[in-house]
Coordinates of C-alpha atoms and ligand atoms in Angstrom, one line a residue:
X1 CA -49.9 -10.2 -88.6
X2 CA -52.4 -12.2 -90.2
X3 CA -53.8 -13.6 -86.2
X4 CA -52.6 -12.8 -82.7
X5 CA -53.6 -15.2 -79.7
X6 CA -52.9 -14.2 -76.4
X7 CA -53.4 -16.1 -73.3
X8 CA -51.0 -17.8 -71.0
X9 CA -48.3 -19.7 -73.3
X10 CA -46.7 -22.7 -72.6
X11 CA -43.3 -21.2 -74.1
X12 CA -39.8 -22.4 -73.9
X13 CA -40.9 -24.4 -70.6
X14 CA -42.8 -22.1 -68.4
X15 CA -45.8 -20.3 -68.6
X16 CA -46.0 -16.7 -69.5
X17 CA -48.7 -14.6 -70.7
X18 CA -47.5 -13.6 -74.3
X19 CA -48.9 -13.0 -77.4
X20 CA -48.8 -15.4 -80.4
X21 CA -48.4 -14.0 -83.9
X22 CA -49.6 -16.4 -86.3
X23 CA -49.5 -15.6 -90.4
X24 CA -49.6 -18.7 -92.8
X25 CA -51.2 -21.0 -90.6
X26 CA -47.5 -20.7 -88.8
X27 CA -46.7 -19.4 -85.5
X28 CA -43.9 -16.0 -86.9
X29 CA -43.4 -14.6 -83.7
X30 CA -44.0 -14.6 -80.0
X31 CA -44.2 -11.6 -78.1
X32 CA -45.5 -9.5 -74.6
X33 CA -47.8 -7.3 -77.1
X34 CA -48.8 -8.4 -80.9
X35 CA -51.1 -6.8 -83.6
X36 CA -53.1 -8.3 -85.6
X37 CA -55.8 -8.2 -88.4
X38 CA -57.8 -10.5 -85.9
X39 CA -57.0 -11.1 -81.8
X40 CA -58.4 -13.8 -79.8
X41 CA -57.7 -12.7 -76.3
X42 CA -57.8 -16.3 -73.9
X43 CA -57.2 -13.6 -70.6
X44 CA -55.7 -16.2 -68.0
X45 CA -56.5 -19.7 -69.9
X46 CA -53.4 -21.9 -71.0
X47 CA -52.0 -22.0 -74.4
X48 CA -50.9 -25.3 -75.1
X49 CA -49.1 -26.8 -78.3
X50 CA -52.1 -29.2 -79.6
X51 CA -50.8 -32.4 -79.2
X52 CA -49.5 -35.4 -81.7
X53 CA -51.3 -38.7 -81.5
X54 CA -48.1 -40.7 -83.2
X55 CA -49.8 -44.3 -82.6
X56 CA -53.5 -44.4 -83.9
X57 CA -55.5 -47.8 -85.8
X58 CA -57.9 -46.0 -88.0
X59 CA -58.8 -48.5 -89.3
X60 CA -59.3 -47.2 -93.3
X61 CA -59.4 -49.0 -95.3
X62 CA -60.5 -52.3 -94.9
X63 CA -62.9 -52.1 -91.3
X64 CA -64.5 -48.7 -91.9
X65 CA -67.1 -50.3 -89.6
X66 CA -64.8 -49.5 -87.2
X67 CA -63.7 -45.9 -87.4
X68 CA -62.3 -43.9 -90.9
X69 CA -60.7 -41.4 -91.0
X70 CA -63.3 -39.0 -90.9
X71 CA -64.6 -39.9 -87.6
X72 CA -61.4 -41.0 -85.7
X73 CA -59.5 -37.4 -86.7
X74 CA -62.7 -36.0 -85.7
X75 CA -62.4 -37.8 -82.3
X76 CA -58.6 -36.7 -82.3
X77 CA -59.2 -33.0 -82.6
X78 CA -62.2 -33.1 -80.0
X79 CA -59.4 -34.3 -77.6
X80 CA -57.0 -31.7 -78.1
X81 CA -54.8 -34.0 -81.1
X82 CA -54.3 -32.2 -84.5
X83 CA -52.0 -34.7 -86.1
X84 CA -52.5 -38.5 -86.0
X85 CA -49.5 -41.4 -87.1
X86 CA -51.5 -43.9 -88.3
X87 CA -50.8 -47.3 -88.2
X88 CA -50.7 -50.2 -91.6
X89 CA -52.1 -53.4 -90.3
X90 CA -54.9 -52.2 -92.6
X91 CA -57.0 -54.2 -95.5
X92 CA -55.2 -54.2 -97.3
X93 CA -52.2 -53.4 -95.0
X94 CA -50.0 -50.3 -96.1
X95 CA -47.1 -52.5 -97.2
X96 CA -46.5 -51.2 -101.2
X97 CA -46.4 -47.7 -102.7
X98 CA -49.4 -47.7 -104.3
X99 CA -51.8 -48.7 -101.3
X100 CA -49.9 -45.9 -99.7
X101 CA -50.6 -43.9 -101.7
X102 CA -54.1 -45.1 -102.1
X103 CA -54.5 -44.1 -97.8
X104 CA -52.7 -40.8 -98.5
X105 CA -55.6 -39.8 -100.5
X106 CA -58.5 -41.3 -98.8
X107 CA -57.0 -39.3 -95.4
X108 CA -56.4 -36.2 -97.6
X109 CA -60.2 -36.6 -98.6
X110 CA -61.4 -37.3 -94.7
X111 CA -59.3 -36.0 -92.5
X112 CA -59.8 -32.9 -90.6
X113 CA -56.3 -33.5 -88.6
X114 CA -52.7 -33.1 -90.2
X115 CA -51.7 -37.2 -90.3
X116 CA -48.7 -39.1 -90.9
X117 CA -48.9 -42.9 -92.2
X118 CA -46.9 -45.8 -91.4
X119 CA -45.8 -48.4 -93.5
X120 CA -45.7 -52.1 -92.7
X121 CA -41.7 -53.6 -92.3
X122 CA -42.1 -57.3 -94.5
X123 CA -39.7 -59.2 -96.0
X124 CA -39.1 -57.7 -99.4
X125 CA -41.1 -54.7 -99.5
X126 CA -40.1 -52.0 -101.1
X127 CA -38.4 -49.6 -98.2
X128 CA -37.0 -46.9 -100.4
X129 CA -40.2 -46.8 -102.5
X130 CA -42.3 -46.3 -99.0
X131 CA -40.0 -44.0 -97.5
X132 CA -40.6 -41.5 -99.4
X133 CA -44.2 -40.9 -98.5
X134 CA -44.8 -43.1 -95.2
X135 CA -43.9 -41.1 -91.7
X136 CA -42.0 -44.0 -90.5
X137 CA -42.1 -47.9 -90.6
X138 CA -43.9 -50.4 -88.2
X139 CA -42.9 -53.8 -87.6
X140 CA -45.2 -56.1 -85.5
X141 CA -42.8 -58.9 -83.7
X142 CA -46.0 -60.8 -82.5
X143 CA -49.2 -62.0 -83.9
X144 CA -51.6 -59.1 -82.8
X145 CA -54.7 -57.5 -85.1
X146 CA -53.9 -57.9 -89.2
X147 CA -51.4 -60.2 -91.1
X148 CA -47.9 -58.5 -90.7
X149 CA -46.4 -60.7 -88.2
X150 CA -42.5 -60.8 -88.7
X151 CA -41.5 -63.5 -86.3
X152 CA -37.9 -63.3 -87.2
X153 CA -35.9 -60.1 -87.2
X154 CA -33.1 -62.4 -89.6
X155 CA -35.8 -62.5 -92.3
X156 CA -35.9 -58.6 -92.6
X157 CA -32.3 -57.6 -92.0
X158 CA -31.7 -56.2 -95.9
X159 CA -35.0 -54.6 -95.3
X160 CA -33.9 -52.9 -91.6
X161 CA -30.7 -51.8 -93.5
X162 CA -32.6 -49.9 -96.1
X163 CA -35.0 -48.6 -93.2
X164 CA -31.9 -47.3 -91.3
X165 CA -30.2 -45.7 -94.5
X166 CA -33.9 -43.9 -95.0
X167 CA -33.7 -42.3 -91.6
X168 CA -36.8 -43.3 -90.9
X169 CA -38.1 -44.4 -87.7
X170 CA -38.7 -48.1 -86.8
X171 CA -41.7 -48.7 -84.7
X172 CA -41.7 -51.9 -83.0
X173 CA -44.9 -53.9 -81.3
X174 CA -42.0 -55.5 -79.1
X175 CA -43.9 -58.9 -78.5
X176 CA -42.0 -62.3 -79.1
X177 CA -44.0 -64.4 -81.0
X178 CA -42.1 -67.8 -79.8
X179 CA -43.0 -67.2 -75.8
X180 CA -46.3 -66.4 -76.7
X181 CA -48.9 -69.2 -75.5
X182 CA -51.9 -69.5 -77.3
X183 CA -53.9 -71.1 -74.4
X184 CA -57.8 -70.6 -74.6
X185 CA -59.0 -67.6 -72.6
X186 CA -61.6 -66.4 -70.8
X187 CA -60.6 -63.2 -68.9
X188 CA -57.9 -60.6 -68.6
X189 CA -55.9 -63.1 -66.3
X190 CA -55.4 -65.8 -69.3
X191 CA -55.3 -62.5 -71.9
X192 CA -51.8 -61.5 -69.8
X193 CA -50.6 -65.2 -69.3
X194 CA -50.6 -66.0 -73.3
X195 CA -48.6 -62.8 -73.1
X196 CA -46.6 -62.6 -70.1
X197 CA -43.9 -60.0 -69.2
X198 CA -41.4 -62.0 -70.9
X199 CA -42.3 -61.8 -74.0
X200 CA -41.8 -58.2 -73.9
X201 CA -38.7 -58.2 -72.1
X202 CA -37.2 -61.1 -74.8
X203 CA -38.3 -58.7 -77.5
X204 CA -36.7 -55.3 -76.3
X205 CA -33.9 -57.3 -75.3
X206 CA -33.8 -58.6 -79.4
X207 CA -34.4 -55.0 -80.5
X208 CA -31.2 -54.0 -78.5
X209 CA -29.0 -56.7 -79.9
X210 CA -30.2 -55.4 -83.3
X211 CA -26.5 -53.9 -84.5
X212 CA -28.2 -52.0 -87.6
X213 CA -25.6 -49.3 -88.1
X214 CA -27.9 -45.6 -87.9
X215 CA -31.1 -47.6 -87.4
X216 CA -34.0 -45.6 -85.1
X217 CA -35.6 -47.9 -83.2
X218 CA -38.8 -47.1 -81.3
X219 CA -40.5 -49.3 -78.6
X220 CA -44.1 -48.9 -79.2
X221 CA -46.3 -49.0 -75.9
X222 CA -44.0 -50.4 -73.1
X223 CA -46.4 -52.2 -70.9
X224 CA -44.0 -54.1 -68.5
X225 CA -42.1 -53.3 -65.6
X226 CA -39.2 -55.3 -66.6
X227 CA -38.7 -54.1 -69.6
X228 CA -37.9 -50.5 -68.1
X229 CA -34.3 -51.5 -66.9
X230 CA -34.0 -52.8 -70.3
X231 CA -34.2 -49.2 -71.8
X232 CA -31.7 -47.3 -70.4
X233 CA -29.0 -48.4 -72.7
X234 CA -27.7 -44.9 -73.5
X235 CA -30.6 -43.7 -75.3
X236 CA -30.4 -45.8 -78.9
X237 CA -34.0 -46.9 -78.4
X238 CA -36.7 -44.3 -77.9
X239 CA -40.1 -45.4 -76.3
X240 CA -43.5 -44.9 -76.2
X241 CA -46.4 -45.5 -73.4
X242 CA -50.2 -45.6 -73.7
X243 CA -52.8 -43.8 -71.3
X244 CA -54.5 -47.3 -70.8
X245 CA -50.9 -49.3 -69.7
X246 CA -50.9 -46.5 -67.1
X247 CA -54.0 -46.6 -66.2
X248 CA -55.8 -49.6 -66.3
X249 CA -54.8 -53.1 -65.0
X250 CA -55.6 -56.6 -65.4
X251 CA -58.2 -56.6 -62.3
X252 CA -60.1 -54.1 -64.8
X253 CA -64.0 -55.0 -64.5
X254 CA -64.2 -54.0 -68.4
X255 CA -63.8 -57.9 -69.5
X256 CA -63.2 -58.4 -73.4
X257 CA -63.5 -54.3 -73.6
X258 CA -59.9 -54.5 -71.9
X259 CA -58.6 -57.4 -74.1
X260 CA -55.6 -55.4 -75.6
X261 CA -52.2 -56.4 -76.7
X262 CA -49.7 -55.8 -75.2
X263 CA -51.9 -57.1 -72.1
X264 CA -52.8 -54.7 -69.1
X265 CA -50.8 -56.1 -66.6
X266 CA -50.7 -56.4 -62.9
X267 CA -50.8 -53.3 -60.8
X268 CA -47.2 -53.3 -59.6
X269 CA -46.5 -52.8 -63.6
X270 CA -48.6 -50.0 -63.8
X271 CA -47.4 -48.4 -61.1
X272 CA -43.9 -48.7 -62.4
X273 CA -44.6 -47.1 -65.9
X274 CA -46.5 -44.2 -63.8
X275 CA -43.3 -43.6 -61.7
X276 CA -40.8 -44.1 -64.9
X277 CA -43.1 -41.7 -66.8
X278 CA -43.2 -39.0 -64.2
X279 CA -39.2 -39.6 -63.9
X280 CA -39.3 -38.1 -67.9
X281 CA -38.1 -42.1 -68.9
X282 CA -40.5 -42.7 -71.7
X283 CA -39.9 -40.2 -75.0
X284 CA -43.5 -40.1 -76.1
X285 CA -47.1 -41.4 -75.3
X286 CA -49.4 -42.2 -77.7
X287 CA -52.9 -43.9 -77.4
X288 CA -53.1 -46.8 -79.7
X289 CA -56.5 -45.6 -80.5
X290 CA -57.9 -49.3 -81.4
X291 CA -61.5 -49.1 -82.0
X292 CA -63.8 -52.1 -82.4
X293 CA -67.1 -52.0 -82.1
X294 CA -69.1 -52.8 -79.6
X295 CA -70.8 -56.1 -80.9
X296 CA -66.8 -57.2 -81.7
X297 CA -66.1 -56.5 -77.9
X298 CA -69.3 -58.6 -77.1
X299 CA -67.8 -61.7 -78.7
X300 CA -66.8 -64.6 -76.3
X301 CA -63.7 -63.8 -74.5
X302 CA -61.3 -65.6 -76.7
X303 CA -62.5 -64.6 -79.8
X304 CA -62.9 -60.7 -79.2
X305 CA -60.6 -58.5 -80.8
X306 CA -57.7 -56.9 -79.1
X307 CA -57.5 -53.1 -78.9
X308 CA -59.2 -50.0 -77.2
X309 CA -60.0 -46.2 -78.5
X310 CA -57.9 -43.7 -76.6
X311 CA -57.2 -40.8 -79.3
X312 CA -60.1 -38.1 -77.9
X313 CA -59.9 -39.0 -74.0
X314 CA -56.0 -39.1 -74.1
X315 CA -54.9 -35.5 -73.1
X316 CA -58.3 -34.7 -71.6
X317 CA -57.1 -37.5 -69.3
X318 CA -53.5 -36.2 -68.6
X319 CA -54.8 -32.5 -67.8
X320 CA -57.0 -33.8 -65.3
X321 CA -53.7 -35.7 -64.0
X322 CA -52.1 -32.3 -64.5
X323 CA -54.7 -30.8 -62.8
X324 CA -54.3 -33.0 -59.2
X325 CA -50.8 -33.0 -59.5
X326 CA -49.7 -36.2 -60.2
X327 CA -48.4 -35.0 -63.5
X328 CA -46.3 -31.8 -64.5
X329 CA -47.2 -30.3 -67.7
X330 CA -43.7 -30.1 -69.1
X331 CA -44.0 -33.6 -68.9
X332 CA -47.3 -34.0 -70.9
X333 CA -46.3 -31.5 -73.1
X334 CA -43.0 -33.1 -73.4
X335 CA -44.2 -36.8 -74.2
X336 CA -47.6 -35.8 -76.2
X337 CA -46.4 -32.5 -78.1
X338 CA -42.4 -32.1 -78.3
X339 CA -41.0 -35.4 -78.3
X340 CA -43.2 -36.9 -81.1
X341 CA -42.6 -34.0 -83.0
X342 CA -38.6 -34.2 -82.8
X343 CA -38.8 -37.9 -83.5
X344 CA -40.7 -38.2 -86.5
X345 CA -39.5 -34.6 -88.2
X346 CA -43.0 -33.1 -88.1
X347 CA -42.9 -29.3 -87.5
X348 CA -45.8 -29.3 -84.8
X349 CA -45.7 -29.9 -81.0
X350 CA -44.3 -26.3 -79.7
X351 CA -45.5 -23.0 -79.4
X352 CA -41.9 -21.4 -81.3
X353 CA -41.1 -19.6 -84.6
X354 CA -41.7 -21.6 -87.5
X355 CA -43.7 -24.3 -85.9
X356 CA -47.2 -24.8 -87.1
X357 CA -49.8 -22.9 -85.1
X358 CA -51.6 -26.1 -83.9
X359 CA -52.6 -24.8 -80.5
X360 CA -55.2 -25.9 -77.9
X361 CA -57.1 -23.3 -75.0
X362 CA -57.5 -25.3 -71.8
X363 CA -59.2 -23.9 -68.1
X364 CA -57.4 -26.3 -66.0
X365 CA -60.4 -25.2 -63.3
X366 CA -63.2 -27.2 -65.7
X367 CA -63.6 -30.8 -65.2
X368 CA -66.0 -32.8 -66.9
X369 CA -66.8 -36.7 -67.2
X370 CA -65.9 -38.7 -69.7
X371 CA -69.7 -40.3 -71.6
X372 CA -69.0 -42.5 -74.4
X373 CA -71.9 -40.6 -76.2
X374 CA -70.0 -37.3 -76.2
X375 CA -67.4 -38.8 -77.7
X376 CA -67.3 -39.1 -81.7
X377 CA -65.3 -42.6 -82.7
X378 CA -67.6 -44.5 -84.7
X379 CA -66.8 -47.5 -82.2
X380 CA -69.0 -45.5 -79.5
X381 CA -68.0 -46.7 -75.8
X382 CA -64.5 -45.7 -74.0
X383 CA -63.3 -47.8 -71.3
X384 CA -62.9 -44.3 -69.2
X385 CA -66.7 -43.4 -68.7
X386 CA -67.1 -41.5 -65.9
X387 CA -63.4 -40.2 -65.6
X388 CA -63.0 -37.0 -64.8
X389 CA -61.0 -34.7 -68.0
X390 CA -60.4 -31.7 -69.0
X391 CA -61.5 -31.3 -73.1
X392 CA -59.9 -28.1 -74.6
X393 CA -61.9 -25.3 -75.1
X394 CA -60.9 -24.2 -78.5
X395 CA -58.5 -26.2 -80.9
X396 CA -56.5 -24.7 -83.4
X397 CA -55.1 -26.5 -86.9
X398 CA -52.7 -24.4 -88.6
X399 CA -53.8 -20.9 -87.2
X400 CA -57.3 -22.0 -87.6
X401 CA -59.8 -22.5 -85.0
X402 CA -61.5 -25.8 -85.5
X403 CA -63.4 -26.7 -82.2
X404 CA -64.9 -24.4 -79.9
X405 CA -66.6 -25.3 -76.6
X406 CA -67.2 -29.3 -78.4
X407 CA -68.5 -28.1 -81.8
X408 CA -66.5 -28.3 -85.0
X409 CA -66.3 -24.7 -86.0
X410 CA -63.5 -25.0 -88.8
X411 CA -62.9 -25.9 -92.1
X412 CA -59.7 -27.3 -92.7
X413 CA -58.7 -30.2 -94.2
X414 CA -55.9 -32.9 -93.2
X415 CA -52.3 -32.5 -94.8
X416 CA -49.7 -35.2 -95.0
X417 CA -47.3 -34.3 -92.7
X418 CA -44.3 -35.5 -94.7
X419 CA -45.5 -33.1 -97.1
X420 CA -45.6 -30.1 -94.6
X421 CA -41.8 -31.2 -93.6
X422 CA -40.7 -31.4 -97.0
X423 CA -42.0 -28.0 -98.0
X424 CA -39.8 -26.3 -95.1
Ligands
DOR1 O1 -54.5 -54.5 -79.1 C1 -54.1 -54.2 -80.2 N1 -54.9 -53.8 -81.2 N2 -52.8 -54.3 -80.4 C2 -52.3 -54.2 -81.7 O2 -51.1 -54.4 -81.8 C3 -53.1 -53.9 -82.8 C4 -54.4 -53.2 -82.4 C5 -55.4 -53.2 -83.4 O3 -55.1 -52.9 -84.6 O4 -56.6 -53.4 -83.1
ZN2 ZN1 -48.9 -52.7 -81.1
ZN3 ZN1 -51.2 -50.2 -82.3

């Protein structure tokens, strides 16, 4: 055995303290006592899968001004993510092979977290050219950040066939366009009236009328609390909710640093995602790590951009949730680890034979606050500072150890993850 880590393993739903045997960068087999050429012994701290960020903007290429992909994986593994889904409203947008390929090997260059790119649903792209090197498709039902509006899901039916027969999965920013005001705005009030709860509910309720024979269809950050009846329709649809649409609200005091799309809602909506969450209703959460930079955020109301960074404060955030009981850790593990590596194919997001030893060391007993200068997104300010989190102590990509204590210690580069699936 190549690497043994010992602690106390989240395994098969429990914890237990067990030995990990790791050889290849892959976890080979899981025991009470394991030898090895090298042992890192975590006594009583938990061993958790690291977790898969599977909605990220990195914003590269096109607004490296923003983030790239060097920074935001570096922000990723800080907080505890080793594999980022990145998203192709980028400049220019990840809609053909070649710029797909093209961000394949500017990531591969940068990266030092296993990532997974989207491409952009359009009418008469190329769908079996992109499926064979994107992680899954995105389609944007409502004017948000970049140019890949599709306001009709009629004018990309030959395209969602071709999607459906790829087995890929469909991502959808469920928005719809037509009930979408465009009054001017200056607060978080008018932000969520241009985009009110019905123009998520109108577009989940198009999504589910969709009759695409074998189609996977995913409901990117649910942010409404009527769209959660909406979503138990014998489990065609799979969903996704963000740290900040639990969290945060429309009364937020963070002005245009909140302007996201969808909105932050009222409090009764938030409340409602917390409870559907905790009820094991949403398949994954993701952060829709948007970063824009500070002067962006600055802008007048109306003409700031939407989106907020998430990907390092996301499960630092949940353990601390985990940590006062208002969250059980087979439900963060669940949503941020399992479930997004089922959906999308990618052999990470479990502490079991075969899986990729992407692992994380947390002491659930250490709090610390959230400062937007610890953090390392090139935007620089969170809309959590202060929050208390928990940051993992040590993060591990592929058997190696990467961060330790907040320092980046290892030396691995980013892999495609279609290409780790396709080599198994
Ligand atoms: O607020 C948002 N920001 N929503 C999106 O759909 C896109 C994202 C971005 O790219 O900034
Ligand atoms: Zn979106
Ligand atoms: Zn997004």
């Amino acid at each position: 055995m190549d690497l043994v880590v010992k602690g106390r393993c989240y395994y098969e739903g429990n914890l237990a303290q067990l030995c990990i045997g790791i050889e290849d960068g892959r976890i080979s087999r899981i025991a009470t006592n394991l030898d090895g050429d090298t042992v890192h012994d975590y006594g009583s701290r938990l061993i958790l899968p690291a977790a898969i960020d599977s909605h990220v903007h990195m914003r590269d290429p096109g607004a490296t001004h923003k983030e790239d992909f060097a920074t935001g994986s570096l922000a990723a593994l800080h907080g505890g993510v080793t594999c980022v889904l990145d998203m192709p409203n980028t400049d220019p947008p990840t809609i053909t092979p070649d710029a797909l390929k093209e961000k394949t090997v500017t990531a591969a260059s940068k990266s030092v977290v296993d990532f997974g790119l989207f491409a952009g649903v359009q009418p008469g792209v190329d769908i079996e050219g992109l499926a064979a090197g994107a992680v899954g498709f995105k389609l944007y039902m409502a004017g948000t950040m970049g140019d890949l509006l599709v306001p009709s899901l009629g004018s990309v039916e030959a395209e969602l066939r071709a999607i459906a027969a790829s087995g890929k999965v469909l991502a959808a920013h469920a928005e719809d366009e037509c009930l979408r005001r465009k009054d001017p705005e200056s607060g978080l009030e008018d932000h969520l009236r241009n985009r009110g709860n019905d123009c998520e509910t109108s577009a989940v309720r198009k999504l589910r009328e969709l009759r695409i024979e074998g189609l996977r269809t995913h409901v990117c950050h649910v942010s409404a609390m009527d769209t959660l009846p909406l979503l138990s329709n014998g489990g065609r649809m799979t969903t996704e909710v963000t740290p900040h649409h639990l969290l945060l609200d429309k009364d937020s005091k963070l002005g245009a640093f909140a302007k996201v799309n969808p909105p932050l809602r009222k409090r009764e909506d938030r409340q409602a995602l917390f409870k559907a969450l905790k009820e094991g209703r949403f398949d994954t959460m993701a952060s829709d790590h948007a970063p824009h930079t500070v002067e962006e955020k600055e802008e007048d109301f109306d003409y700031a951009p939407c989106g907020m960074p998430g990907v390092e404060t996301m499960v630092p955030i949940m353990l601390q949730l985990v940590r006062e009981r208002h969250l059980a850790l087979s439900s963060l593990v669940s949503r941020l680890c399992e479930r997004p590596g089922e959906l999308f194919g990618i052999p990470k997001g479990r502490i079991g034979r075969g899986y990729d030893a992407d692992l994380m060391v947390v002491d659930l007993t250490v709090s610390t606050d959230i400062k937007a200068d610890r953090l390392h997104s090139k935007c620089a300010w969170t809309p959590y500072d202060g929050l208390s989190a928990i940051f993992p102590k040590v993060v591990f990509l592929r058997g190696e150890v990467m961060t330790e204590d907040g320092s980046l210690v290892g030396e691995r580069a980013g892999r495609d993850v279609v290409d780790i699936a396709a080599a198994r």
